[in-house]
Coordinates of C-alpha atoms and ligand atoms in Angstrom, one line a residue:
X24 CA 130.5 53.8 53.8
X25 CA 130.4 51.0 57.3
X26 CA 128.1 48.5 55.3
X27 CA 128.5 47.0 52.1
X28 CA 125.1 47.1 50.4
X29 CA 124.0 43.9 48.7
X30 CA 120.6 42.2 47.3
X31 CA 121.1 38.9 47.9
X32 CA 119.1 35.7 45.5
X33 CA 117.9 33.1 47.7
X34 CA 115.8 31.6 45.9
X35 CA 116.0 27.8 46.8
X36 CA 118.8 28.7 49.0
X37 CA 118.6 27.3 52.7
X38 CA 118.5 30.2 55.5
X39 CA 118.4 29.5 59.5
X40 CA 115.9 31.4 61.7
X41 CA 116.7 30.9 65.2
X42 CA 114.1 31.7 67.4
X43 CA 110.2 30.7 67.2
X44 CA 108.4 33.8 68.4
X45 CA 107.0 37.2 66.7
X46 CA 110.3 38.9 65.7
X47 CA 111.2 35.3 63.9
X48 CA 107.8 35.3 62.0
X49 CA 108.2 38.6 60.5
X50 CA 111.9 37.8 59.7
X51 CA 111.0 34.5 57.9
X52 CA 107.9 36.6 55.9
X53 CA 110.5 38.1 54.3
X54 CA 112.5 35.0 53.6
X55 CA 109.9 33.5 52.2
X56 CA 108.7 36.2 49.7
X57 CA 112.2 36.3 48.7
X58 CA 112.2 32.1 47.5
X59 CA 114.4 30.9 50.9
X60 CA 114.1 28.0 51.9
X61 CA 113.7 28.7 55.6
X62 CA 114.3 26.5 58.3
X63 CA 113.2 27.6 61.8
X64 CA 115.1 26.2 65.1
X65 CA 113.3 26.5 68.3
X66 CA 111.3 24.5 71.2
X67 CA 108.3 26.5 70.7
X68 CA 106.6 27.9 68.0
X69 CA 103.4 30.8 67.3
X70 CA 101.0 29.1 66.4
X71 CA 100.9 30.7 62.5
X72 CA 104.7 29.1 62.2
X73 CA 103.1 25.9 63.5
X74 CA 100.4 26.1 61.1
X75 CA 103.6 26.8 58.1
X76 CA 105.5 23.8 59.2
X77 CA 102.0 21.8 58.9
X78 CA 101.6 23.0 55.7
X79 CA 105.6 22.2 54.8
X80 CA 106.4 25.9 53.8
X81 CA 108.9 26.3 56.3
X82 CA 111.2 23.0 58.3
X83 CA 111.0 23.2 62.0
X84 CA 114.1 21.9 64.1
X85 CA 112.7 21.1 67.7
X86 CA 114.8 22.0 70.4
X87 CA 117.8 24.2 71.4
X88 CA 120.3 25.5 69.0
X89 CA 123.1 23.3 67.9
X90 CA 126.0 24.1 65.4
X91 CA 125.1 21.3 63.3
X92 CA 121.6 23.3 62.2
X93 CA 124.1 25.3 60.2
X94 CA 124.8 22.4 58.1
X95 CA 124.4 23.8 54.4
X96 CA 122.9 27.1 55.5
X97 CA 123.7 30.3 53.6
X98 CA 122.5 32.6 56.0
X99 CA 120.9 33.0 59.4
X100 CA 119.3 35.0 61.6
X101 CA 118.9 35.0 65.2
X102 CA 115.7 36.3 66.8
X103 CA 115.5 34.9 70.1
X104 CA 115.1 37.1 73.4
X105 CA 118.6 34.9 74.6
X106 CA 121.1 37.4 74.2
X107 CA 123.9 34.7 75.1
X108 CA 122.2 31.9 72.7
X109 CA 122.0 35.1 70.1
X110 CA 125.6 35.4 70.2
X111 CA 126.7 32.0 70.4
X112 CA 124.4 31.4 67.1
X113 CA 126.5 34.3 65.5
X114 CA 130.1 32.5 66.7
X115 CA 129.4 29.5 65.3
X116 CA 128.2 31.1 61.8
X117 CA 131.3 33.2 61.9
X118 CA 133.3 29.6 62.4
X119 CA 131.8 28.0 59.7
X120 CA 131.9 31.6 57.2
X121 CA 128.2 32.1 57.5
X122 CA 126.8 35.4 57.2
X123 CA 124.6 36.0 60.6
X124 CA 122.2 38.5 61.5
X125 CA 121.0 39.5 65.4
X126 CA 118.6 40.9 65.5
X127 CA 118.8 43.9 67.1
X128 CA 122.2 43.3 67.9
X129 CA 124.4 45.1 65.2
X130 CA 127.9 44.5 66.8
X131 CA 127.3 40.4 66.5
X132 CA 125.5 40.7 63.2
X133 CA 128.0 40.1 59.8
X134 CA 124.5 41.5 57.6
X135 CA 122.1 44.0 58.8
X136 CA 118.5 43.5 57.7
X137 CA 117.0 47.1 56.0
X138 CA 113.9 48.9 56.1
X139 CA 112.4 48.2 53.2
X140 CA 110.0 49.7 50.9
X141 CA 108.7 47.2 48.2
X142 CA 107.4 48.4 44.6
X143 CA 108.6 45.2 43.8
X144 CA 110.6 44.8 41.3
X145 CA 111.8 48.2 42.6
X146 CA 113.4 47.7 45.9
X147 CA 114.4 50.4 48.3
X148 CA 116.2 49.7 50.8
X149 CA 117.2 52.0 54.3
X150 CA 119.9 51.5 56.8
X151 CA 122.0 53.0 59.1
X152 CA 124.1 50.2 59.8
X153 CA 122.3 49.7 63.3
X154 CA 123.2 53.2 64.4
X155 CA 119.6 54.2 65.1
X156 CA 116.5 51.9 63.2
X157 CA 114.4 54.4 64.0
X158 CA 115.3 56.7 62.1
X159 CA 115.9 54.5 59.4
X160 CA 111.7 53.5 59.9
X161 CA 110.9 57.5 59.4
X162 CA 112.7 57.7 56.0
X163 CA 110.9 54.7 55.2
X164 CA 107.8 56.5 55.9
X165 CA 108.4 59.0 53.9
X166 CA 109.7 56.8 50.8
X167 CA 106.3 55.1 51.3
X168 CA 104.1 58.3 50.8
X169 CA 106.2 59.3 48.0
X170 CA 106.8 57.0 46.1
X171 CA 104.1 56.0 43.6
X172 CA 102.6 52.1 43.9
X173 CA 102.1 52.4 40.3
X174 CA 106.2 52.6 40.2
X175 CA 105.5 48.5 40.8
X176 CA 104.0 47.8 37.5
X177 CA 106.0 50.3 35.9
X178 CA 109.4 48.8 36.8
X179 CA 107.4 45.2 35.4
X180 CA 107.0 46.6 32.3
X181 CA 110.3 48.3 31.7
X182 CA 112.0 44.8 32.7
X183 CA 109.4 42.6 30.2
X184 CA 110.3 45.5 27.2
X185 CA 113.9 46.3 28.2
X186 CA 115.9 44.5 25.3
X187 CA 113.3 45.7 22.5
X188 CA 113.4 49.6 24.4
X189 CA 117.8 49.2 24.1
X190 CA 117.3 47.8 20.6
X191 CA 114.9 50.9 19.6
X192 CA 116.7 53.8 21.2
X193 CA 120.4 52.4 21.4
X194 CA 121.8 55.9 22.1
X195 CA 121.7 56.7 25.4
X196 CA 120.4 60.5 25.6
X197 CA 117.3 59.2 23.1
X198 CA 116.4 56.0 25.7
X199 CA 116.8 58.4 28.7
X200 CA 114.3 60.2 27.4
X201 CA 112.3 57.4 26.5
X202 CA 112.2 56.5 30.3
X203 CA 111.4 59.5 31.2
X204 CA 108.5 59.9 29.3
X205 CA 107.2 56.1 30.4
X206 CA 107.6 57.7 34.4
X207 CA 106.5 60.9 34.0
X208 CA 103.6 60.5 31.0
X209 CA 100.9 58.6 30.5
X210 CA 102.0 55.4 31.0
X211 CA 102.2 55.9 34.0
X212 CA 98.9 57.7 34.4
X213 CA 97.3 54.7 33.3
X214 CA 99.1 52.0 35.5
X215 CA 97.9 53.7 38.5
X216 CA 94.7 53.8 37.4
X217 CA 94.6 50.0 37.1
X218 CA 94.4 50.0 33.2
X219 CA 97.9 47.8 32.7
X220 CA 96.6 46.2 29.5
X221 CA 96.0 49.9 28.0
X222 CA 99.7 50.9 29.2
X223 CA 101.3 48.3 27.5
X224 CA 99.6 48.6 24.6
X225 CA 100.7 52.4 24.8
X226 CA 104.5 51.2 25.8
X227 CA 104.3 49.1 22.3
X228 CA 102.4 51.9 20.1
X229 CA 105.2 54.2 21.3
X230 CA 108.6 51.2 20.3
X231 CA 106.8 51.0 17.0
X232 CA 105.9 55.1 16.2
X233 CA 108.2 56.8 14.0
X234 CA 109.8 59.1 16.5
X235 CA 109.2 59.7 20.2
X236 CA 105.9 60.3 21.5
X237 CA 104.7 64.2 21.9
X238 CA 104.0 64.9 25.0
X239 CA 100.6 65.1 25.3
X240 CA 98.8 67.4 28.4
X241 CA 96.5 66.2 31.5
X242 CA 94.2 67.6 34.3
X243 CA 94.0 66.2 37.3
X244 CA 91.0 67.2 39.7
X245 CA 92.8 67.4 42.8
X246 CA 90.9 67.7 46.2
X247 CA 93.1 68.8 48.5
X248 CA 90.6 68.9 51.3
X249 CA 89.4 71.1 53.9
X250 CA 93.2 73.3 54.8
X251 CA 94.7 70.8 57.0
X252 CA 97.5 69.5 55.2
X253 CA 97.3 66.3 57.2
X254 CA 94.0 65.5 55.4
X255 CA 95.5 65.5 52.0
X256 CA 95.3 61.6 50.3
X257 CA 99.0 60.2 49.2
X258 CA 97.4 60.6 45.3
X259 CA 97.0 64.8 46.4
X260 CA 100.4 64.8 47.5
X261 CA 102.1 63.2 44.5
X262 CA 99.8 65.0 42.2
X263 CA 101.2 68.6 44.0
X264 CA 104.9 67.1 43.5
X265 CA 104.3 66.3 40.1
X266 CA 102.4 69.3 38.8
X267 CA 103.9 71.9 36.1
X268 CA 100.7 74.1 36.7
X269 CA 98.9 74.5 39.4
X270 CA 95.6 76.5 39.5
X271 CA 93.8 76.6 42.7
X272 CA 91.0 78.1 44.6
X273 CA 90.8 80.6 47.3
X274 CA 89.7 77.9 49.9
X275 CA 93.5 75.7 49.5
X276 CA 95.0 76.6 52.3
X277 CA 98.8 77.9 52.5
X278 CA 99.8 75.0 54.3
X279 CA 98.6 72.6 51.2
X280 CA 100.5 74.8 48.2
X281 CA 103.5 74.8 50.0
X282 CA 103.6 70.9 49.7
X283 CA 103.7 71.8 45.8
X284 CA 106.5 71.6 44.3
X285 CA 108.7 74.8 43.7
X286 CA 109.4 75.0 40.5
X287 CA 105.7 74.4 39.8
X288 CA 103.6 77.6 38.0
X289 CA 100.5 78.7 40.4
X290 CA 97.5 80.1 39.3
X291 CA 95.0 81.5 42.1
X292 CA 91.8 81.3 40.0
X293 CA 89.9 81.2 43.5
X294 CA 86.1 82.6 43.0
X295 CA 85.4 84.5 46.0
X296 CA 81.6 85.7 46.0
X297 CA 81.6 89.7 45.9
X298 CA 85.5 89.9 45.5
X299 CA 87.8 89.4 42.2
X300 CA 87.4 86.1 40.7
X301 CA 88.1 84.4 37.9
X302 CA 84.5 83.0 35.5
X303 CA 84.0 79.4 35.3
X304 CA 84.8 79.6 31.9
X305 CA 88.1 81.5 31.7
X306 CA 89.1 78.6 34.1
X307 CA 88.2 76.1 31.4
X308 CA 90.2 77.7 29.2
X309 CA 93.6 78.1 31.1
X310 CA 93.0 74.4 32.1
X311 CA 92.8 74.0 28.4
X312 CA 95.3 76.0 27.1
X313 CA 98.1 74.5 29.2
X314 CA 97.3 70.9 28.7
X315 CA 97.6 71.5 25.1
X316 CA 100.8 72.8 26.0
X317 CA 101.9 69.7 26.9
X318 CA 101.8 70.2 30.8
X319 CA 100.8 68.3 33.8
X320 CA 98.1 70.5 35.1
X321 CA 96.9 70.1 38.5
X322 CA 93.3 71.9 39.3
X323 CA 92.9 71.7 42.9
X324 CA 90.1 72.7 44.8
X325 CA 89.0 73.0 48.4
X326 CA 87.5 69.5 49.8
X327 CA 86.7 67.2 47.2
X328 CA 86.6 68.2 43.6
X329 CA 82.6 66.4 42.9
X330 CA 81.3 68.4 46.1
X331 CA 79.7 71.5 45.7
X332 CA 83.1 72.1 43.4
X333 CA 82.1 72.5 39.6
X334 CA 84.7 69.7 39.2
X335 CA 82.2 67.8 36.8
X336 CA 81.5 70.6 34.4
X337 CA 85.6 71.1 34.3
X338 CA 85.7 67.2 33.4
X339 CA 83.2 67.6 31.2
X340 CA 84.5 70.5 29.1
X341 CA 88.1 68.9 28.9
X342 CA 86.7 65.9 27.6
X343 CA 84.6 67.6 25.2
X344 CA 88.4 68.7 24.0
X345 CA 89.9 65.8 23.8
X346 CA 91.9 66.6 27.1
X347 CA 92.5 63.4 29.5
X348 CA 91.5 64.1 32.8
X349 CA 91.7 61.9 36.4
X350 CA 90.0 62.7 39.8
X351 CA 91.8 62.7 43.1
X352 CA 88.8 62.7 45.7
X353 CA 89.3 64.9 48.5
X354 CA 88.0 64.8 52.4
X355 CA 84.8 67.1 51.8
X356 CA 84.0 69.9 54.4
X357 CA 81.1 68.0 55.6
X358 CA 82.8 65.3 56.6
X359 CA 86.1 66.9 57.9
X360 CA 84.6 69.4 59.9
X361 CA 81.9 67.0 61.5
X362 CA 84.7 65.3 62.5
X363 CA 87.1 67.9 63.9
X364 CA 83.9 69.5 65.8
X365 CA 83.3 65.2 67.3
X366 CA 79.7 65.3 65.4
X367 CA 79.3 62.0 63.6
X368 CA 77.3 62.7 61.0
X369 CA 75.3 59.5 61.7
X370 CA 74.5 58.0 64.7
X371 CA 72.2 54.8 65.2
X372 CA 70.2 56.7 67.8
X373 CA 70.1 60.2 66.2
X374 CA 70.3 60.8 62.5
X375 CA 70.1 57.7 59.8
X376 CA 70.4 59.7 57.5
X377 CA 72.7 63.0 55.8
X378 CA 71.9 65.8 53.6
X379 CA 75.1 67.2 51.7
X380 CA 73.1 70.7 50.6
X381 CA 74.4 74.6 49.5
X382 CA 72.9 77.8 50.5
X383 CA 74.4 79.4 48.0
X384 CA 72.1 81.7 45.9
X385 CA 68.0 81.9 45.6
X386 CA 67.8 78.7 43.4
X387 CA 69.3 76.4 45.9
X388 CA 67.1 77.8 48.2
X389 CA 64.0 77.0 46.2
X390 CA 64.7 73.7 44.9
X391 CA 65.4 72.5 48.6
X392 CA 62.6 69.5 49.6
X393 CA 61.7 71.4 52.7
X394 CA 59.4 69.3 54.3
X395 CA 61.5 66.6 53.8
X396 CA 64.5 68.3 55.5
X397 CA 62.1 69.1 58.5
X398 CA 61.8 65.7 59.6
X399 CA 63.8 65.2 62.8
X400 CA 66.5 62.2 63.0
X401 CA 68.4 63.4 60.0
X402 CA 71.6 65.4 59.0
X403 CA 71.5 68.6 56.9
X404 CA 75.5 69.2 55.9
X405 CA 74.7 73.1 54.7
X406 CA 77.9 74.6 52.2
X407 CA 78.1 78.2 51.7
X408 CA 75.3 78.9 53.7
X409 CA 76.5 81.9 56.1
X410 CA 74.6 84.8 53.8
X411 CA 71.5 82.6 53.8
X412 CA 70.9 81.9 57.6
X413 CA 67.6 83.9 58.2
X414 CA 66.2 82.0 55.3
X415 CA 67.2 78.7 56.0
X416 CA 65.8 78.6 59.5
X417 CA 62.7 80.2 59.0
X418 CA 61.8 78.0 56.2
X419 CA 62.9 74.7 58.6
X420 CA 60.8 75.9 61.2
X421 CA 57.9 77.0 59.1
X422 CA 57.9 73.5 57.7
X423 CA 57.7 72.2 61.1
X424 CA 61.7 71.2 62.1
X425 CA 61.7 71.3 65.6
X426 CA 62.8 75.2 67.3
X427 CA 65.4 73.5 70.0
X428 CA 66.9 71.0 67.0
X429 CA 70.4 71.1 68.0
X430 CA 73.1 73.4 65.0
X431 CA 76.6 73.8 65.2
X432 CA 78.7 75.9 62.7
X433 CA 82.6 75.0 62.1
X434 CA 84.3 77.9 61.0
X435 CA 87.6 77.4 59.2
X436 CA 87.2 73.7 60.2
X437 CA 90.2 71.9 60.7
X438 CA 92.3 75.0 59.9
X439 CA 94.2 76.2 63.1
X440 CA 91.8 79.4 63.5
X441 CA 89.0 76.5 63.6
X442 CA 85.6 77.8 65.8
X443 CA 82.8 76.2 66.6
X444 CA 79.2 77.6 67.7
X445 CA 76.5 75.7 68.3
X446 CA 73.3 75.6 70.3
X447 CA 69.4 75.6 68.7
X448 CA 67.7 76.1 65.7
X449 CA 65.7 79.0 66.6
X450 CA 68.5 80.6 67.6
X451 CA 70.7 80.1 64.9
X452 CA 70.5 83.4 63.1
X453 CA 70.9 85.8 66.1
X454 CA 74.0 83.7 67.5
X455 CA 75.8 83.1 64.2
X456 CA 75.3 87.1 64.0
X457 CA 76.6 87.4 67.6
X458 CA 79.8 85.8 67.1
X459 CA 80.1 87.3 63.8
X460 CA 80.9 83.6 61.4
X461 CA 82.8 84.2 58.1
X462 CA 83.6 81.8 55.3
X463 CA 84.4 79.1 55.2
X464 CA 81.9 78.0 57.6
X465 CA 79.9 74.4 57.4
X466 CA 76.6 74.4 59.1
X467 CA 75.2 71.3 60.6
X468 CA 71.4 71.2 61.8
X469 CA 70.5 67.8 63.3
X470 CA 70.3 65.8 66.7
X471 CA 73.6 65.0 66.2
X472 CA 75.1 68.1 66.6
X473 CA 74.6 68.5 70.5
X474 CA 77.2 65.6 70.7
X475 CA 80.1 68.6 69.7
X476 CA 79.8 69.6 73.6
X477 CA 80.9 66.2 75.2
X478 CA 83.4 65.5 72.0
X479 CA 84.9 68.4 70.7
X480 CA 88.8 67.9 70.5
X481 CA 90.4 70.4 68.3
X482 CA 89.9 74.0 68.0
X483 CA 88.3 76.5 70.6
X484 CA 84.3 75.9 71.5
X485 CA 82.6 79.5 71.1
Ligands
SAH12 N1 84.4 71.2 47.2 C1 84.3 71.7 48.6 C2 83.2 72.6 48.8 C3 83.3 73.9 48.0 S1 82.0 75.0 48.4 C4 84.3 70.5 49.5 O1 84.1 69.4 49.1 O2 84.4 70.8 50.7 C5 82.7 76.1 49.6 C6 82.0 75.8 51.0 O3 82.6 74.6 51.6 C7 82.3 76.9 52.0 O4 81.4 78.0 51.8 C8 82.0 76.2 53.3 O5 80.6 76.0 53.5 C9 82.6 74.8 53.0 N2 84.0 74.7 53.4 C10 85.0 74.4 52.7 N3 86.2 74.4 53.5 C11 85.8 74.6 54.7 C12 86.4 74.7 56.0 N4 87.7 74.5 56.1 N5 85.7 75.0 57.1 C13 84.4 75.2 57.0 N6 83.7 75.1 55.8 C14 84.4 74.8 54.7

């Protein structure tokens, strides 16, 4: 190993920034958060370190660097754009046995800065000892998506119970376990759902129960968006890398379960209309039957779980069973694929307002407000429409929606196979049969689905 990996307390501790610009604020941010007591040395300063040393959070020594602002320091960093002043600051700190950072500059530095990813109290920190930060920035990147916020709070509360956790569970093996359950169960599932008062209660039920908690099963409804893995939230992610089970629909996309981890059981429950498929209710009962197992069980469906998704009877039914159950929102088709086609969905000059509607079945037809969907200046969002086409435009245009009211179908949206076809209402049966649309397909009717000609940017244009 090159470096020598330290956290360093400064609280109340003096520490020398040299330099007054950009590079020196960020640098003293950090010294700050971290109790320094920072003094700044420079000629000039941006005006938010002015407004710090009006407000006496930080000291300002005016003018050009001289040894003698080393005086009682315990650390400094130079950040000006001077290289030689940079490397005169670091040969006087090296005189005096002052640990000096350049930045930028590993060769005259004695203590490299990391990339850091804060769940404070939990601290990562990323180097490579000035080889190549870049790099050092993308694993930070990907720490960051990983790694649970709610890892913050966690890491609190481990720290505030720590001696009373050792005193309960002295043997090793049984307070490994203990931690494990407080990171991986519930307590954890409530801290990052902002209920902290409800997980320490739970941390203090569980010190004062007879023997370890049993683990105890959840569902999480987990939209995993419209197939683009990109569009998956950071909660979707973690969910698919914590999951035992995973039972899915047809409409995830490859791309998303191979984000899951591997050890992970799938279950393809997808409900394809005409094909095999699995009834709502034998759903509810594998849901069921392995939370009571015990297991993490993720259900994920295609866009957003409350969309056109059943995901509210699913929540209701596990509640009805005692099951605990959390909701990841997904990027609904609507939405994604107005966007991947360039249709905004609103548009002060064409459409105020948007109608999230399904075409699936006879029923959804009839309950539709019809005239009300005929009046022009408004988004109609249609899901599962494809088998209903004929229908749905000749009841538009009998109620009086206007024949060259602009349409555009996204098929596959934001999938790689992604199509788009657009052109006018009247002629929306006859062209969708033309260029032969399958499901998944979203159809948009409105004025603001001409705009997909001048802004289309992903996919091919039929
Ligand atoms: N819960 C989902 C909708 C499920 S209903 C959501 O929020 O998006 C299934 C319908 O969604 C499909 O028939 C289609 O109309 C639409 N859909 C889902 N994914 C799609 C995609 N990638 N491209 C186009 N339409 C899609």
């Amino acid at each position: 190993m090159g470096l020598y990996p330290i956290f360093a307390d400064l609280t109340g501790l003096p520490v020398l920034v040299v330099g007054g610009g950009h590079v020196a604020e960020r640098k003293i941010a950090m010294l700050l958060a971290s109790g320094a007591r920072v003094r700044v040395g420079a000629p000039m300063l941006t005006p938010a370190l002015l407004q710090q040393v009006e407000e006496g959070r930080i000291e300002h020594l005016d003018g050009t660097f001289q040894p003698a602002w080393l005086d009682g320091v315990w650390l400094v960093i130079a950040a000006t754009d001077d290289h030689e002043l940079n490397a005169r600051v670091a040969a006087s700190a090296e005189d005096r046995r002052i640990l000096a950072n350049v930045v930028d500059a590993p060769a005259l530095s004695r203590f490299q800065v990391p990339a850091v990813v804060d769940r404070t109290p939990l601290t990562v920190a990323i180097s490579t000892g000035g080889a190549a930060p870049v790099i050092a920035r993308r694993v930070r990147e990907t720490l960051e998506a990983e790694l649970d916020h709610a890892l913050g709070p966690l890491t609190a509360l481990a720290q505030r119970h720590r001696t009373r956790i050792t005193q309960r569970w002295p043997d090793l093996a049984e307070r490994r376990a203990f931690y494990d359950w407080l990171h991986d169960g519930p307590v954890m599932a409530l801290l990052r759902n902002a209920r902290s008062n409800e997980a320490e209660q739970m941390l203090l039920d569980a010190l004062h129960a007879p023997a370890s908690p049993p683990a105890k099963g959840t569902v999480l409804l987990v939209g995993a968006g419209p197939g683009d893995p990109g569009l998956l939230t950071l909660r979707a992610l973690r969910a698919l890398n914590q999951a035992d089970v995973i039972l899915h629909d047809s409409l995830v996309s490859e791309a998303v379960l191979a984000l899951a981890r591997r050890d992970a059981e799938r279950i393809d429950v997808g409900k394809r209309c005409g094909g095999r498929h699995t009834q709502q209710e034998q759903i509810h009962q594998l849901l069921l039957e392995h939370a009571q197992a015990g297991r993490l069980v993720v259900r994920l469906k295609g866009g957003d779980p409350f969309v056109f998704g059943r995901g509210g009877e699913e929540m209701e039914f596990l509640h009805q069973h005692g099951i605990a159950c959390q909701i990841v929102p997904g990027v609904t088709a609507a939405v994604a694929c107005a966007a991947y086609a360039g249709i905004p969905l609103t548009h002060r000059e064409h459409a105020r307002t948007v109608h999230l509607l399904t075409g699936h079945g006879k029923e959804s037809m009839d309950a539709m407000d019809w005239p009300a969907l005929a009046q022009d200046h408004q988004t109609m969002a249609v899901y599962m429409g494809v088998a209903r086409l004929d229908e749905l435009t000749l009841r538009l245009l009998e109620h009086g929606r206007r024949p060259d009211t602009p349409f555009a179908i996204i098929e596959n949206g934001t999938l790689p196979q992604q199509r788009v076809i657009s052109g006018a209402l009247r002629d929306l049966p006859a062209l969708a049969k033309e260029h032969a649309v399958h499901p998944p397909a979203l159809l948009i009717i409105g004025e603001v689905a001409a705009l997909t000609h001048a802004h289309a940017w992903f996919g091919s244009l039929a």
